[in-house]
Coordinates of C-alpha atoms and ligand atoms in Angstrom, one line a residue:
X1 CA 0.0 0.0 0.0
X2 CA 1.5 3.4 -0.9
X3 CA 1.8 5.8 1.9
X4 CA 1.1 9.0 1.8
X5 CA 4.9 10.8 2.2
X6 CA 4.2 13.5 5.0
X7 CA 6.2 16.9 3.9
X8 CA 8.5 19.4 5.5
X9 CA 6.5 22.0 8.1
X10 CA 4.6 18.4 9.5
X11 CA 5.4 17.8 12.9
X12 CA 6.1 14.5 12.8
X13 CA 9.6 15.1 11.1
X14 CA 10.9 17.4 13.9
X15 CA 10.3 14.3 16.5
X16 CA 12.4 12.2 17.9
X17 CA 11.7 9.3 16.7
X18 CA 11.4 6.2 19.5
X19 CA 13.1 3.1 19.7
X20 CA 11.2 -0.3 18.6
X21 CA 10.7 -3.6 20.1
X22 CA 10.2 -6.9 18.0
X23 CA 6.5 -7.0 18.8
X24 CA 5.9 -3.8 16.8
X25 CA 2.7 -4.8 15.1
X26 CA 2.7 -5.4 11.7
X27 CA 5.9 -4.5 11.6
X28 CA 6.4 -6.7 7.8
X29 CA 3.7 -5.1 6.6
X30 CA 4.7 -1.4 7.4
X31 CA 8.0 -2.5 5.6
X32 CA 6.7 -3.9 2.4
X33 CA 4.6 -0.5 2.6
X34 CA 7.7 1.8 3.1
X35 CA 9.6 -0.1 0.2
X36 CA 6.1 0.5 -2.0
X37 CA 5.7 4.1 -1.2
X38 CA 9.3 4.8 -1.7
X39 CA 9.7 3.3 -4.7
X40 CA 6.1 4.9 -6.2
X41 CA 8.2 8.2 -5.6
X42 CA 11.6 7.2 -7.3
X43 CA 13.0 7.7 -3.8
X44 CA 16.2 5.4 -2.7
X45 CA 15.8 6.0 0.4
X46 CA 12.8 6.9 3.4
X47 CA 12.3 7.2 7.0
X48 CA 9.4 6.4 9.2
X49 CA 8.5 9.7 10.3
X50 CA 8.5 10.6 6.7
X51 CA 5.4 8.4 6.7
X52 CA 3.7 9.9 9.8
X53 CA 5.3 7.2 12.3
X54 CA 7.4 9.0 14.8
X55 CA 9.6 5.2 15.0
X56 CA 13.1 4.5 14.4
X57 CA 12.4 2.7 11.2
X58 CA 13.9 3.4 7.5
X59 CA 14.3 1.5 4.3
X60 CA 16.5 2.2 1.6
X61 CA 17.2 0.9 -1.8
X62 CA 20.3 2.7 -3.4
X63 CA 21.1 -0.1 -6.8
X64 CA 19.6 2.7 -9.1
X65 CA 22.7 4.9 -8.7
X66 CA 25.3 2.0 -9.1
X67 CA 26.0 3.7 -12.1
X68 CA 27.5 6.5 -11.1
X69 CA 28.2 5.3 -7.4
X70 CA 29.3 1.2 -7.6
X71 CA 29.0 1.3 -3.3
X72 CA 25.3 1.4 -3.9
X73 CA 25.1 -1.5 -6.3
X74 CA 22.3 -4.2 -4.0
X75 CA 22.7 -2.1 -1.5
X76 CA 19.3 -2.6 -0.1
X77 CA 18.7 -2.5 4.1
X78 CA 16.0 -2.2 6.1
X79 CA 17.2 -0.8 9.5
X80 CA 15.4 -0.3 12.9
X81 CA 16.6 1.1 15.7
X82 CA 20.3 2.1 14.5
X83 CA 23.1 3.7 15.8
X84 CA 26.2 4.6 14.1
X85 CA 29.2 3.1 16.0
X86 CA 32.1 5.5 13.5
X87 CA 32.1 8.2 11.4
X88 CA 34.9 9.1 9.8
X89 CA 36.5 12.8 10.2
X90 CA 36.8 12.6 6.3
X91 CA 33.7 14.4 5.0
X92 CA 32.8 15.2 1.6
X93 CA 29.6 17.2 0.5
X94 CA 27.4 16.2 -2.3
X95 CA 24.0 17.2 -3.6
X96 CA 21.1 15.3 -1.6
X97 CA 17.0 15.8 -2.4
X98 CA 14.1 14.1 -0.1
X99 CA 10.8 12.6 -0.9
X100 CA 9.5 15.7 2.1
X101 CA 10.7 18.1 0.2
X102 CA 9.9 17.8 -3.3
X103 CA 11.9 20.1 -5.8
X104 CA 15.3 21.3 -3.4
X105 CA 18.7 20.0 -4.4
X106 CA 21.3 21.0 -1.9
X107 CA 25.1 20.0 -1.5
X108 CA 25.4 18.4 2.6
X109 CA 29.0 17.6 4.0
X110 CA 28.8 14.4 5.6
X111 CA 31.6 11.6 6.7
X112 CA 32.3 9.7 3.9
X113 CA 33.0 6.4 5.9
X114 CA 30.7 5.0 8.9
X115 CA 30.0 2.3 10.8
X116 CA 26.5 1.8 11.9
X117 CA 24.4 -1.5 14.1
X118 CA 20.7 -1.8 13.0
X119 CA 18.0 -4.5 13.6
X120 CA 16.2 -5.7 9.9
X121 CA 12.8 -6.7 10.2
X122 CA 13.1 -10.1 10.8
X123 CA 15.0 -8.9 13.9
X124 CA 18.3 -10.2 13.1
X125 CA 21.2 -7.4 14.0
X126 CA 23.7 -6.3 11.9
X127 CA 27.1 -4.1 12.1
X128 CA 28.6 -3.1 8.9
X129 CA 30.4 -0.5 7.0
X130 CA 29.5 1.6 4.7
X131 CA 31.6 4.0 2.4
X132 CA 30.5 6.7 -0.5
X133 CA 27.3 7.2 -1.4
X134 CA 25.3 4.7 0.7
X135 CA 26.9 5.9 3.7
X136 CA 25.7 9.2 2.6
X137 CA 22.2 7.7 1.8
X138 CA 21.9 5.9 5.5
X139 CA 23.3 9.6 6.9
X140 CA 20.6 11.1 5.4
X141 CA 17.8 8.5 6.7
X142 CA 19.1 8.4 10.2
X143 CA 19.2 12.3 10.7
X144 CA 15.2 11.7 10.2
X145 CA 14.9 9.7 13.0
X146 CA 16.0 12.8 14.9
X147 CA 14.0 15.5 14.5
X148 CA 16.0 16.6 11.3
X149 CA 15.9 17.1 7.9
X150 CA 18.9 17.6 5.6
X151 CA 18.5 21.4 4.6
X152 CA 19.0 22.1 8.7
X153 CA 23.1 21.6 7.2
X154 CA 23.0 24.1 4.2
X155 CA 24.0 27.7 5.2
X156 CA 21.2 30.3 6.0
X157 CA 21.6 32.2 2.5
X158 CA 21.3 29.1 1.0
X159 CA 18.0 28.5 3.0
X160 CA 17.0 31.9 2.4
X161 CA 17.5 31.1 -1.6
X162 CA 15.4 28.0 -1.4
X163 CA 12.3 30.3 0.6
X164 CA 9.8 30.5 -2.4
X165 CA 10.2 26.7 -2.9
X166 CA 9.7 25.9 1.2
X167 CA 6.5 28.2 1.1
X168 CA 5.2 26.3 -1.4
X169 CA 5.7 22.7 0.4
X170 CA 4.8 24.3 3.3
X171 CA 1.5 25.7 1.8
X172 CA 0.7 22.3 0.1
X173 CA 1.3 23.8 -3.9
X174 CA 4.7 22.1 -4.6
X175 CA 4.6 19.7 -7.5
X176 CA 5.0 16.4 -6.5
X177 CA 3.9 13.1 -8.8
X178 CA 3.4 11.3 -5.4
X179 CA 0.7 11.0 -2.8
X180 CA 1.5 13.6 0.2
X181 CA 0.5 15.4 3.3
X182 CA 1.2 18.6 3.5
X183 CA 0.5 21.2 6.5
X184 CA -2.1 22.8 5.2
Ligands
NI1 NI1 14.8 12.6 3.4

């Protein structure tokens, strides 16, 4: 089932999103609809809150860029509850876009190298690595689960060049060729 993806100015997305136990119900099911919802929006990558669930959930599905970036080739996770364990002092910024805020391209400095522990849904944990762009992609995913959003990086005159385009999401007439929620 497609989800509708809740956009920047909701409340949701400025939460702290909470830890989850095992018995979190339909916990497969709110997977398989993440992965739907996020694919239906050409996304590679989405967070809980981003559907309106203030949980420490987020799927990701970066093969599409394998192309350009060969890190992301089946690189695929569902993670709950994660925490990064490194992060390298390296950083390197890149452009980055998200399904909550449709239409705004901005470069974001982030370590280029981390190490990160996550449960997948069938509650087995993991520690890995990840380099390049993935790591960037799981960066980006995990700083949803806490309240932020990636243009909280980019320097206030680049905020204040992106104003037009945040009034519109936040006043619901951004163009967007997926199902949202908007504020208003
Ligand atoms: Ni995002």
């Amino acid at each position: 089932m497609i989800l509708p993806v809740y956009l920047y100015g909701q409340p949701v997305l400025r939460q702290e999103a909470k830890a989850i136990s095992q018995d979190f119900p339909d916990l497969k099911k709110l997977e398989s609809d993440m992965y739907e919802t996020m694919y239906n929006a050409d996304g590679v990558g989405l967070a809980a809150p981003q559907v309106g669930l203030s949980i420490q959930m987020l799927v990701l599905d970066a093969d599409v860029l394998k192309d350009d970036f060969p890190e992301c080739k089946g690189f695929k996770r569902t993670m709950i509850n994660p925490v990064f364990l490194e992060r390298s002092a390296e950083t390197v910024a890149m452009e980055e876009g998200c399904l909550s805020l449709p239409g705004i391209h901005e470069k974001v400095a982030r370590p280029t190298k981390i190490r990160i522990k996550y449960m997948d849904a069938d509650w087995i944990e993991h520690e890995e690595d990840v380099n390049g762009f993935a790591a960037r992609v799981v960066q980006h995913e995990c700083e949803h689960l806490t309240g932020h959003v990636f243009i909280d990086n980019i320097s206030a005159i680049r905020r204040q060049l992106n104003k037009g385009k945040l009034n519109n999401i936040l006043k619901g007439t951004a163009r967007c060729s997926y199902r949202t929620k908007a504020v208003k």
